[in-house]
PDB file of C-alpha atoms in Angstrom:
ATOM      1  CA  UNK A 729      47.725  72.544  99.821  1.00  0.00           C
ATOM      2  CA  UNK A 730      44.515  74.436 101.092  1.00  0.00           C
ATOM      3  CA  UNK A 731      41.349  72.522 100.373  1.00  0.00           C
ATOM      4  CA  UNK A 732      40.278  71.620  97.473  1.00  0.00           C
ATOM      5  CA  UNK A 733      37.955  73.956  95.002  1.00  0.00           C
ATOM      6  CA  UNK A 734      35.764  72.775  92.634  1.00  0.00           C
ATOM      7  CA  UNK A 735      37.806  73.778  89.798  1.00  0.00           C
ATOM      8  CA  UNK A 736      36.514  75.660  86.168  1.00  0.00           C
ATOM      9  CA  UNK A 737      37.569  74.458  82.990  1.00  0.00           C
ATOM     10  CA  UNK A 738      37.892  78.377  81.734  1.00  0.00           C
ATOM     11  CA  UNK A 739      39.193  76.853  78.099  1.00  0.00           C
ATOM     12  CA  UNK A 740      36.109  74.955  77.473  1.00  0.00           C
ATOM     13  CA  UNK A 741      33.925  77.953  79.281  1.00  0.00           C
ATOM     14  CA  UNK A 742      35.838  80.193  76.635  1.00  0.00           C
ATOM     15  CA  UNK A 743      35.333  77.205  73.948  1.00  0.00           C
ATOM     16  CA  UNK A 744      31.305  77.448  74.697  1.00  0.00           C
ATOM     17  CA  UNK A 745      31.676  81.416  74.261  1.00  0.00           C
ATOM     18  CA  UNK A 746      33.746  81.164  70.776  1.00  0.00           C
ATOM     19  CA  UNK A 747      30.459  78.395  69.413  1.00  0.00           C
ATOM     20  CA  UNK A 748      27.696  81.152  70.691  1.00  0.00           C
ATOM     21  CA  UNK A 749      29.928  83.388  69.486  1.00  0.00           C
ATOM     22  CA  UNK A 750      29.739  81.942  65.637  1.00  0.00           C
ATOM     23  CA  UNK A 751      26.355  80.972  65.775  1.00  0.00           C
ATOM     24  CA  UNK A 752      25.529  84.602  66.654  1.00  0.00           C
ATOM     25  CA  UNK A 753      27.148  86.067  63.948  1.00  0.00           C
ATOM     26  CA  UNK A 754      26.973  83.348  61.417  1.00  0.00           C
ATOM     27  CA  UNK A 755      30.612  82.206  61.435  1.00  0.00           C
ATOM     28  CA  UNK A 756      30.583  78.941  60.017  1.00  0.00           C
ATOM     29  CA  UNK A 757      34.164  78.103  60.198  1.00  0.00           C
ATOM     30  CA  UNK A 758      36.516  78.505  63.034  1.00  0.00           C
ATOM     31  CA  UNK A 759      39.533  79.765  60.664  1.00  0.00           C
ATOM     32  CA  UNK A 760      38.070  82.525  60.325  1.00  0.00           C
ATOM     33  CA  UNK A 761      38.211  84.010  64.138  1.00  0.00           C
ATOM     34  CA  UNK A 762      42.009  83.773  63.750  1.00  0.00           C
ATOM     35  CA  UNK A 763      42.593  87.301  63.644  1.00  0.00           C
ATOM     36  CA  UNK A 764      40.050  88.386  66.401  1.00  0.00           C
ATOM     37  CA  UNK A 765      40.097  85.686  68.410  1.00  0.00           C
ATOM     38  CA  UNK A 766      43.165  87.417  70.924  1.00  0.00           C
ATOM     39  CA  UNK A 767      40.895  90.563  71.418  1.00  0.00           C
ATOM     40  CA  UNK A 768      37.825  87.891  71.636  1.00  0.00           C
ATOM     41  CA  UNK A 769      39.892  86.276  74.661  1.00  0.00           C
ATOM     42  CA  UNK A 770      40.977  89.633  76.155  1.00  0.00           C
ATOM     43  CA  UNK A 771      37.480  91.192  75.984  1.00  0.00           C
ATOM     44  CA  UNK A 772      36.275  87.936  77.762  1.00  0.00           C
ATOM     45  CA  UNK A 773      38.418  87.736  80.472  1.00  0.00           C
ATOM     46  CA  UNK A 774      36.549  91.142  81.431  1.00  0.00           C
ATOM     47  CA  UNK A 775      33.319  89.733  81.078  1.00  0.00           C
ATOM     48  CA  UNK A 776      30.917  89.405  83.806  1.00  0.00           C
ATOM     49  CA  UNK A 777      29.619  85.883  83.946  1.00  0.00           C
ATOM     50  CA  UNK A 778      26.899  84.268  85.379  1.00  0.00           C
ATOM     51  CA  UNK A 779      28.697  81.016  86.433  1.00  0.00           C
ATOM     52  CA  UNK A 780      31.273  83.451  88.294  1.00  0.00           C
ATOM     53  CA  UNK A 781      27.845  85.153  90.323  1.00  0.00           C
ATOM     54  CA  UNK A 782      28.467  88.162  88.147  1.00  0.00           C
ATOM     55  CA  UNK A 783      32.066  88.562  88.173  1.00  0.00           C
ATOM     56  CA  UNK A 784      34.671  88.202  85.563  1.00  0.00           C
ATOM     57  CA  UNK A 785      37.327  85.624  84.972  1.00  0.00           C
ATOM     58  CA  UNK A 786      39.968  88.578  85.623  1.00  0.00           C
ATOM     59  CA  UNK A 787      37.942  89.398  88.940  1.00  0.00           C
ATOM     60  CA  UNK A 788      37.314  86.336  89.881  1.00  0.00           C
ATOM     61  CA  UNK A 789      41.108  85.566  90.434  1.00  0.00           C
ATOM     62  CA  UNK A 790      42.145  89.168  92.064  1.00  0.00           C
ATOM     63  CA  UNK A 791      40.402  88.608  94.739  1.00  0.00           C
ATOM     64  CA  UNK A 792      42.509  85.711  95.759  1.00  0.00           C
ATOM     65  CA  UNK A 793      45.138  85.978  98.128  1.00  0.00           C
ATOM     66  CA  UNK A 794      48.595  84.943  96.820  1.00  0.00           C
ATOM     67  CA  UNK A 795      48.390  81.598  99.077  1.00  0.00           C
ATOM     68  CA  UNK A 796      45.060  81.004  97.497  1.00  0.00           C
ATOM     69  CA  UNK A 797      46.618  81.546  94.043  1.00  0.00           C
ATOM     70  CA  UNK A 798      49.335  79.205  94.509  1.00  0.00           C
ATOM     71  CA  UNK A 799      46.709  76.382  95.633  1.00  0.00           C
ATOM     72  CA  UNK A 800      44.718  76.856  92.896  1.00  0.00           C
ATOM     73  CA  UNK A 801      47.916  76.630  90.498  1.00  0.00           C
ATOM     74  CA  UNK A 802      48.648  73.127  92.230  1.00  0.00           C
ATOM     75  CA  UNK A 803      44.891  71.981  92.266  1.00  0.00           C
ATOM     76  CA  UNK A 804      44.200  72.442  88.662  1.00  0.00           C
ATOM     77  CA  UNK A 805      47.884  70.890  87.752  1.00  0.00           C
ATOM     78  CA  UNK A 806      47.004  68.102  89.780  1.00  0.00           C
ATOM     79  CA  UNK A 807      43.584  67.926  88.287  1.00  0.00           C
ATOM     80  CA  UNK A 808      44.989  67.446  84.468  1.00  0.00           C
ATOM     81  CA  UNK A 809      42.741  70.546  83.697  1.00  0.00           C
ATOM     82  CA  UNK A 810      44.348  73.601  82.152  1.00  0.00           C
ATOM     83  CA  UNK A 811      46.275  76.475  84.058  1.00  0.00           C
ATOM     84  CA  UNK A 812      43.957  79.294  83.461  1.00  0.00           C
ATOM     85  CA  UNK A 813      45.709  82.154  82.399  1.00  0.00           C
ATOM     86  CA  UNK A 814      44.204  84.864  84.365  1.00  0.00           C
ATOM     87  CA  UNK A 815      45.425  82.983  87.675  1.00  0.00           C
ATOM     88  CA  UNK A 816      48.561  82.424  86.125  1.00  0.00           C
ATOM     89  CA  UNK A 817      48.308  86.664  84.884  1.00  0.00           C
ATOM     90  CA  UNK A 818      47.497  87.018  88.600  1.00  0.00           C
ATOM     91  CA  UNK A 819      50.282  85.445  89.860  1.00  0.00           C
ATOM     92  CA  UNK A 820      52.835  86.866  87.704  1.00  0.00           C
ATOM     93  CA  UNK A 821      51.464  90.370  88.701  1.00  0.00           C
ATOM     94  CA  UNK A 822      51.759  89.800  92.579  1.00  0.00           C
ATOM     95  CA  UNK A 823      55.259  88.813  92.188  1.00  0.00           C
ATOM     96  CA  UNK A 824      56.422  89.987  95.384  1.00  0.00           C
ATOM     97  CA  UNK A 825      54.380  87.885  97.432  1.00  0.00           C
ATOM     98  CA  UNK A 826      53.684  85.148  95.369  1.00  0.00           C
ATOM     99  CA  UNK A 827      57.042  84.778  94.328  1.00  0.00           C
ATOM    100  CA  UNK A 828      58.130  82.936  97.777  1.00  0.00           C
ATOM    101  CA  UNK A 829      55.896  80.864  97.791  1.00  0.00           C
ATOM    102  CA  UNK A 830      56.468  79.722  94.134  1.00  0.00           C
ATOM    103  CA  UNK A 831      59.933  79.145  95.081  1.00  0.00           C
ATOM    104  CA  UNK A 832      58.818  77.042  97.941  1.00  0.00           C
ATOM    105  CA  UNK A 833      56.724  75.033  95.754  1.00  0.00           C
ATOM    106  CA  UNK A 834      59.094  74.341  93.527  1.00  0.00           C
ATOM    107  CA  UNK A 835      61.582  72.641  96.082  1.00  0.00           C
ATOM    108  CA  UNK A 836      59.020  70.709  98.373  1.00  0.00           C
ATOM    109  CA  UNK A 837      56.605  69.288  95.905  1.00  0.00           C
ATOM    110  CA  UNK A 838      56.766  66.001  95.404  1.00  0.00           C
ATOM    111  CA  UNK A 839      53.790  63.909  94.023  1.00  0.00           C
ATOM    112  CA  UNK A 840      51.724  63.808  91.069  1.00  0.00           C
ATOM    113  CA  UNK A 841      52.165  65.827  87.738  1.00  0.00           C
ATOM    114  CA  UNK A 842      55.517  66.535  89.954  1.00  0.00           C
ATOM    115  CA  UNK A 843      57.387  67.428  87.056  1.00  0.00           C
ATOM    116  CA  UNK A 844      54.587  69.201  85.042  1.00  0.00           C
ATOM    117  CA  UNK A 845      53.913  71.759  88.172  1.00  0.00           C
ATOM    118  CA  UNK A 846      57.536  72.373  89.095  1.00  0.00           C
ATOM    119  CA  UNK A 847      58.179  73.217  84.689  1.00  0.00           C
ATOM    120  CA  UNK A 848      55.193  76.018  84.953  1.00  0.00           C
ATOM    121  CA  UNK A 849      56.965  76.955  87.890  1.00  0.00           C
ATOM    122  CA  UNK A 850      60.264  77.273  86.264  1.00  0.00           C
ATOM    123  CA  UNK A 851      58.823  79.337  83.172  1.00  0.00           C
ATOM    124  CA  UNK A 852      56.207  81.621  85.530  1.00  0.00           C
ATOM    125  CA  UNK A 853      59.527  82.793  87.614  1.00  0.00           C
ATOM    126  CA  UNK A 854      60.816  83.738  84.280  1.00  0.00           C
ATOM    127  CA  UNK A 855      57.905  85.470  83.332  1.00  0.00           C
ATOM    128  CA  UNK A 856      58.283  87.187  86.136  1.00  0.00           C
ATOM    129  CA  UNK A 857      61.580  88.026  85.944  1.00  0.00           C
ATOM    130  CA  UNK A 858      62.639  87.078  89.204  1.00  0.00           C
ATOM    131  CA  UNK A 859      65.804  85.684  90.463  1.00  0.00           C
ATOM    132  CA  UNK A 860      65.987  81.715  89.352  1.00  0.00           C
ATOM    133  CA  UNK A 861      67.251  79.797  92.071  1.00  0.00           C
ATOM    134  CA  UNK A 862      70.009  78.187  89.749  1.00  0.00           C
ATOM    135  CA  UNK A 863      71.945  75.998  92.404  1.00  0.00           C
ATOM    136  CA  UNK A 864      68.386  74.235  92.978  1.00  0.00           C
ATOM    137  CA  UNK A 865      68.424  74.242  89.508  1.00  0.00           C
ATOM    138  CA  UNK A 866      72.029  72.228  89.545  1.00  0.00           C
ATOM    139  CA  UNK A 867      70.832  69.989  91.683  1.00  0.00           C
ATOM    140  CA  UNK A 868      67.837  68.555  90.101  1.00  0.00           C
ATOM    141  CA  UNK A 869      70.003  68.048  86.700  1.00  0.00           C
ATOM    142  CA  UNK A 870      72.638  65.938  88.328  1.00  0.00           C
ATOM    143  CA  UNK A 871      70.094  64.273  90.126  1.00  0.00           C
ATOM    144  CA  UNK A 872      68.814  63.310  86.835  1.00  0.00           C
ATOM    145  CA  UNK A 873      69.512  60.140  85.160  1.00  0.00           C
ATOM    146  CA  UNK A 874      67.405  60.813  81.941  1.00  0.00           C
ATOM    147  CA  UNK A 875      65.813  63.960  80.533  1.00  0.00           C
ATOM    148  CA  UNK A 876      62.819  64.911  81.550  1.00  0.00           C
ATOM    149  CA  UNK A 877      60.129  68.273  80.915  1.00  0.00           C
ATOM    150  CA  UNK A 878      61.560  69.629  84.211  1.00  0.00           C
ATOM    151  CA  UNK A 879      65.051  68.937  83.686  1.00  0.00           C
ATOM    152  CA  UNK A 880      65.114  70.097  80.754  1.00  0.00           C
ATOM    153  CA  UNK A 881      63.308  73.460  81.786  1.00  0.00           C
ATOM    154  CA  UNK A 882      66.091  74.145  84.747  1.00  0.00           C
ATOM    155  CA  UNK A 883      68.707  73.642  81.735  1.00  0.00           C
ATOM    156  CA  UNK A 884      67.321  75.794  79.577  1.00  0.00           C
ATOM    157  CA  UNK A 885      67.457  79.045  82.098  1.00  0.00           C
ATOM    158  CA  UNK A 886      70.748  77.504  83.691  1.00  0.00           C
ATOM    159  CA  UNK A 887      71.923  78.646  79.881  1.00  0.00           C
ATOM    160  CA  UNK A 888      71.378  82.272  81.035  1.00  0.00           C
ATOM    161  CA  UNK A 889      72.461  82.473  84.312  1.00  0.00           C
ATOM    162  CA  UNK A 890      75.776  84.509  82.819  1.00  0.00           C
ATOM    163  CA  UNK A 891      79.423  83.985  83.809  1.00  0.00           C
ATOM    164  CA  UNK A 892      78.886  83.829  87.661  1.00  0.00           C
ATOM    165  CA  UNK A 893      77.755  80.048  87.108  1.00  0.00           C
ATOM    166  CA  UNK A 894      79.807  78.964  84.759  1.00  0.00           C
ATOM    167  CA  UNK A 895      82.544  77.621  87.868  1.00  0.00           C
ATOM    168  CA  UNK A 896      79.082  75.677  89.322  1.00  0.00           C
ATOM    169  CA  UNK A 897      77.786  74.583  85.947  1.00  0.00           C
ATOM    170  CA  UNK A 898      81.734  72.831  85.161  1.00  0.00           C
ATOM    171  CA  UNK A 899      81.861  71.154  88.832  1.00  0.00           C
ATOM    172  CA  UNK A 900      78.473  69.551  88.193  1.00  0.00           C
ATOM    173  CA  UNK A 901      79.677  68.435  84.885  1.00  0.00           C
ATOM    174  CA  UNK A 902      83.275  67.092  86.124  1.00  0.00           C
ATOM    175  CA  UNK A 903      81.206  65.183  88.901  1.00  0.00           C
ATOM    176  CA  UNK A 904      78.337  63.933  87.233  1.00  0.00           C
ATOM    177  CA  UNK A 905      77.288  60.654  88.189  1.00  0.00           C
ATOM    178  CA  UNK A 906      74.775  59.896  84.548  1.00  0.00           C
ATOM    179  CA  UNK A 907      75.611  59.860  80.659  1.00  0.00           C
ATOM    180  CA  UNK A 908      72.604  62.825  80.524  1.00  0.00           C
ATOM    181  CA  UNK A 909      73.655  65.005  83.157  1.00  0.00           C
ATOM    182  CA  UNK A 910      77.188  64.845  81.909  1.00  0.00           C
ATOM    183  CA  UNK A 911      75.775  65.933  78.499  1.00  0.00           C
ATOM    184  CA  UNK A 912      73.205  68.159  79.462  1.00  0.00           C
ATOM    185  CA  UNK A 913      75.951  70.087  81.434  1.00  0.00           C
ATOM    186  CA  UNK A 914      78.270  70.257  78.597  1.00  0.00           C
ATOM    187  CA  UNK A 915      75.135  71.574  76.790  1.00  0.00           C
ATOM    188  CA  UNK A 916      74.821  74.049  78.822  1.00  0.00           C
ATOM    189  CA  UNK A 917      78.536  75.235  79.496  1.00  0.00           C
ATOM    190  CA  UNK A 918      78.625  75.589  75.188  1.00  0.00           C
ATOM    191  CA  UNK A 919      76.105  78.711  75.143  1.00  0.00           C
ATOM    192  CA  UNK A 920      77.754  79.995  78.494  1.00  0.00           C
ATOM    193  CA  UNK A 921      81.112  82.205  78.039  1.00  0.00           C
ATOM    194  CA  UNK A 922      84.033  80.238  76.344  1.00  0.00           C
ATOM    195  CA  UNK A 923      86.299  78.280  78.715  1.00  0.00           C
ATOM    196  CA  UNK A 924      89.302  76.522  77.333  1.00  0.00           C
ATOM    197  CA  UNK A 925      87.890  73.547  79.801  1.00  0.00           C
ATOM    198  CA  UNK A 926      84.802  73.258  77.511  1.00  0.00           C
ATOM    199  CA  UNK A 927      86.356  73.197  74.435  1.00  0.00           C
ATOM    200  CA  UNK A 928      88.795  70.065  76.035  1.00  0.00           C
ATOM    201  CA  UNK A 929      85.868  67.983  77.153  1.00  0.00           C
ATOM    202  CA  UNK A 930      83.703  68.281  73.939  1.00  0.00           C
ATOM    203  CA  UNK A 931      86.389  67.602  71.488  1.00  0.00           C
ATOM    204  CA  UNK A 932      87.821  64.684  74.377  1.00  0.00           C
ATOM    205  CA  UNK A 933      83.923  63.113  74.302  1.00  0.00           C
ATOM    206  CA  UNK A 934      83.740  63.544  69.898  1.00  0.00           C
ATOM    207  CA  UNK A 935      87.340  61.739  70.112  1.00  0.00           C
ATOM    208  CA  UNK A 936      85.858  58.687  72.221  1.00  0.00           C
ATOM    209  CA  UNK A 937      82.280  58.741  71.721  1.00  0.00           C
ATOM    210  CA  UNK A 938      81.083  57.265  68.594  1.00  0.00           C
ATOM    211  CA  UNK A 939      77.618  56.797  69.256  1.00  0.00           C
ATOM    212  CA  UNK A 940      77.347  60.631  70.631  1.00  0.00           C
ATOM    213  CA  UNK A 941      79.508  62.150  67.712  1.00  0.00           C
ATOM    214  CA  UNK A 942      76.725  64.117  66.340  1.00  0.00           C
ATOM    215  CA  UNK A 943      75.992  66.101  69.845  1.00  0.00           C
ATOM    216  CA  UNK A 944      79.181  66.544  70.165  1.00  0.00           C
ATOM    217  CA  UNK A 945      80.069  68.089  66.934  1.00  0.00           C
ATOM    218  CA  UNK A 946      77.542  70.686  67.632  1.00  0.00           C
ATOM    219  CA  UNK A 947      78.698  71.238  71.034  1.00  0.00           C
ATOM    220  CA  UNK A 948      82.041  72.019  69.050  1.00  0.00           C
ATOM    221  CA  UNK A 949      80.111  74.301  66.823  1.00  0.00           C
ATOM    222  CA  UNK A 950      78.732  76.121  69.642  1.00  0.00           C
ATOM    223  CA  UNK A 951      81.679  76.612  71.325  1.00  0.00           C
ATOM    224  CA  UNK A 952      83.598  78.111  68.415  1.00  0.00           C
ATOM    225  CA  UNK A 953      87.070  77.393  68.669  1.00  0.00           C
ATOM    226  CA  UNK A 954      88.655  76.509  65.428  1.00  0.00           C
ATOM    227  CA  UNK A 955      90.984  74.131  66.645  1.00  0.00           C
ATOM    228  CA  UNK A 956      88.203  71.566  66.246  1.00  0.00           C
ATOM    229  CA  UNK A 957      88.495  72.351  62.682  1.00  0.00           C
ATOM    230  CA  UNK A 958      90.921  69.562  61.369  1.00  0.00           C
ATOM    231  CA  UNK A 959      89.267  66.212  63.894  1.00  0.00           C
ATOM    232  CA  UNK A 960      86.065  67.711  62.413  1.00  0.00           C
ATOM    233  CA  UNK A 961      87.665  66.980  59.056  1.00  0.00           C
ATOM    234  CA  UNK A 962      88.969  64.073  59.604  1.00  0.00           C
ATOM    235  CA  UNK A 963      85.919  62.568  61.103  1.00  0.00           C
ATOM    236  CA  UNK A 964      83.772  63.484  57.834  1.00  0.00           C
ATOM    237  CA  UNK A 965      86.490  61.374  55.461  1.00  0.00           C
ATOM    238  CA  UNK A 966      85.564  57.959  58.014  1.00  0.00           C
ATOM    239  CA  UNK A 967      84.276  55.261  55.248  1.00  0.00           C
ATOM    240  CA  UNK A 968      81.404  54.280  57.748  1.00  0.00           C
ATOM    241  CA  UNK A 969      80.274  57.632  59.139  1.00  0.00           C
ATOM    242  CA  UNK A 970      76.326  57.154  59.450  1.00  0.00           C
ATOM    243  CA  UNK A 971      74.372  59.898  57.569  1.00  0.00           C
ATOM    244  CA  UNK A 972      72.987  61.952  60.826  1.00  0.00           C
ATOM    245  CA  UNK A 973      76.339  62.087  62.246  1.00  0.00           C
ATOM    246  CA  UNK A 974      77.796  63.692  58.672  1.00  0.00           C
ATOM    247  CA  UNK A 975      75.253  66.105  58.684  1.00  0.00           C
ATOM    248  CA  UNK A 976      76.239  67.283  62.125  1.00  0.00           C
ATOM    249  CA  UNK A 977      79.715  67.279  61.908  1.00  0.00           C
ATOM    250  CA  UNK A 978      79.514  69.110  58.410  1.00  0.00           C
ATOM    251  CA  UNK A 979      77.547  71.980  59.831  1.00  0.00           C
ATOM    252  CA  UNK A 980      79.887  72.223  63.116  1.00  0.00           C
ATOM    253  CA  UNK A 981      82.857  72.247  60.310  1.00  0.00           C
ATOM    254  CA  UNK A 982      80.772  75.138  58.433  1.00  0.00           C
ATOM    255  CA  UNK A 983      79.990  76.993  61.429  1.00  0.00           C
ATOM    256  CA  UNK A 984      83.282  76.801  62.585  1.00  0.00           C
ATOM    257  CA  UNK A 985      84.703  78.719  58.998  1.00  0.00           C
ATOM    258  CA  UNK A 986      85.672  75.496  57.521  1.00  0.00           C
ATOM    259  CA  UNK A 987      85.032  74.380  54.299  1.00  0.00           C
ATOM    260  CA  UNK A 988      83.649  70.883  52.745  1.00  0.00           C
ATOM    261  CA  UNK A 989      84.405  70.095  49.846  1.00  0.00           C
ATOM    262  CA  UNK A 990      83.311  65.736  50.567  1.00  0.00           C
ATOM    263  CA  UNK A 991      80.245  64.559  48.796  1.00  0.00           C
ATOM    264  CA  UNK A 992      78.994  61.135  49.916  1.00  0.00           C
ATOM    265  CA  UNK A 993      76.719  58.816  48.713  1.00  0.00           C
ATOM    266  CA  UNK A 994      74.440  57.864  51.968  1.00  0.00           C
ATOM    267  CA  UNK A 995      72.122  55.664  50.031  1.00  0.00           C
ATOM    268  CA  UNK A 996      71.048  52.785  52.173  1.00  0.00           C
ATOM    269  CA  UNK A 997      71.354  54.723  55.532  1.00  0.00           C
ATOM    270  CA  UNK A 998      68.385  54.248  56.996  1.00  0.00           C
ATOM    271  CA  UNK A 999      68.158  58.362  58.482  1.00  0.00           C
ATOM    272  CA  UNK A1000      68.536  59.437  54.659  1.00  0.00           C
ATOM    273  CA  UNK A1001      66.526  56.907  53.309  1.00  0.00           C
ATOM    274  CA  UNK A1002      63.666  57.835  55.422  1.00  0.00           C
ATOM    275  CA  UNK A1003      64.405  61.212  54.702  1.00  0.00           C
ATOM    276  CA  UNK A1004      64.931  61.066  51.159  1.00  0.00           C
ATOM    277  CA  UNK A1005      61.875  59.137  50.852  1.00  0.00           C
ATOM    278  CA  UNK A1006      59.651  62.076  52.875  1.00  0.00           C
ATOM    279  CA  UNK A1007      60.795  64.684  50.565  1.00  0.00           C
ATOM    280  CA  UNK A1008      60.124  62.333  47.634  1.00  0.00           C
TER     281      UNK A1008
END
């Protein structure tokens, strides 16, 4: 990391614009900037401003270098002060040479806000539409042992990476060494093409998981074989099925083509009591 800047809080700089803003104009409630406050934020990023020695917010950031861009993106993660989103407009836009570095980033980091930097990462590379690096992306989810913001943003772009991962994403499963990765892969392999494989280790896990049934009726759902159709059934008829599991499994059954025609009386569950008594 190059040396550290003194860093600008550009939300509360654009906070103090939006107050001078209503006090010029007599605004006395903020509700009603919701409809220009967009072009107020795009016709202030253009802005020359006196706290910038005359430049604008835009400016200000292209006339970084990419390296400098980067640094900046790690200082003010680091610094629990929000990602301005010119830098982060002006790193999406030099994609070709920040992108590199990004990915380097991403896979040597390690320290604090670790998993909040390596997440805006994650999503910037997709805004950019650049190539994920979805082996790294393997990696850090079976390296996992509970869910976190980052796993959880490598999973959610592992769900696009098409048919040429699917043979990766079904290893990691079959070899994972934690409860979450094991279900966060089988997460993952549901919205990716069917396999018969997939469809064999959800309805094996709804079989001989109890206290996972729910997740594992809407993996089922997902996957969208039909053959799930009559344990599906079956399960819903159980005299002690809790209420959040029912609810699950009943719209796996419907989404599956099945119909339920089992109306139970879940009074006393504590999920539908709490819920009954929120809607009350």
């Amino acid at each position: 990391m190059q040396g550290i800047t003194m860093l600008i809080d550009f939300e509360q700089k654009f906070a103090d614009y939006i107050r001078d803003y209503m006090q010029k104009h007599h605004i006395e409630n903020e509700d009603d900037l919701d409809d220009i406050a967009p072009d107020l934020y795009l016709e202030w990023l253009d802005m020359p401003q006196d706290w910038l020695d005359g430049v604008s917010p835009n400016a200000y950031f292209a006339a970084m270098e990419p390296s400098r861009l980067i640094s900046m993106l790690e200082q003010y993660v680091l610094s629990n002060i929000t990602v301005p989103g010119p830098l982060l407009n002006c790193i999406a836009d030099g994609r070709e040479k920040t992108y590199p570095l990004l990915i380097s980033l991403l896979k040597s980091y390690r320290g604090e806000n670790e998993d909040k930097l390596r997440t805006i990462i994650v999503q910037l590379i997709e805004e950019m539409d650049m190539e994920h690096p979805y082996d790294y992306y393997i990696e850090v989810i079976a390296g996992s042992s509970e869910q976190t913001e980052f796993s959880e943003a490598c999973a959610d772009e592992l769900r696009n990476a098409g048919p040429d991962y699917l043979e990766a994403v079904m290893n990691a499963f079959e070899h994972a060494s934690s409860a979450y990765a094991a279900d966060c892969f089988l997460d993952i392999l549901t919205d990716m093409p069917y396999d018969e494989r997939t469809y064999n280790h959800a309805m094996e896990r709804f079989l001989l998981c109890d206290q996972q049934q729910a997740f594992y009726a809407q993996c089922l759902g997902k996957i969208g074989n039909p053959q799930a159709l009559p344990a599906l059934e079956e399960a819903l008829r159980r005299d002690n099925i809790r209420y959040y599991d029912y609810v699950a499994i009943r719209n796996a059954l419907e989404e599956l083509g099945g119909q339920v025609d089992i109306e139970r009386d879940f009074s006393g569950d504590k999920d539908y009591d709490t819920l009954a008594e929120m809607e009350s």
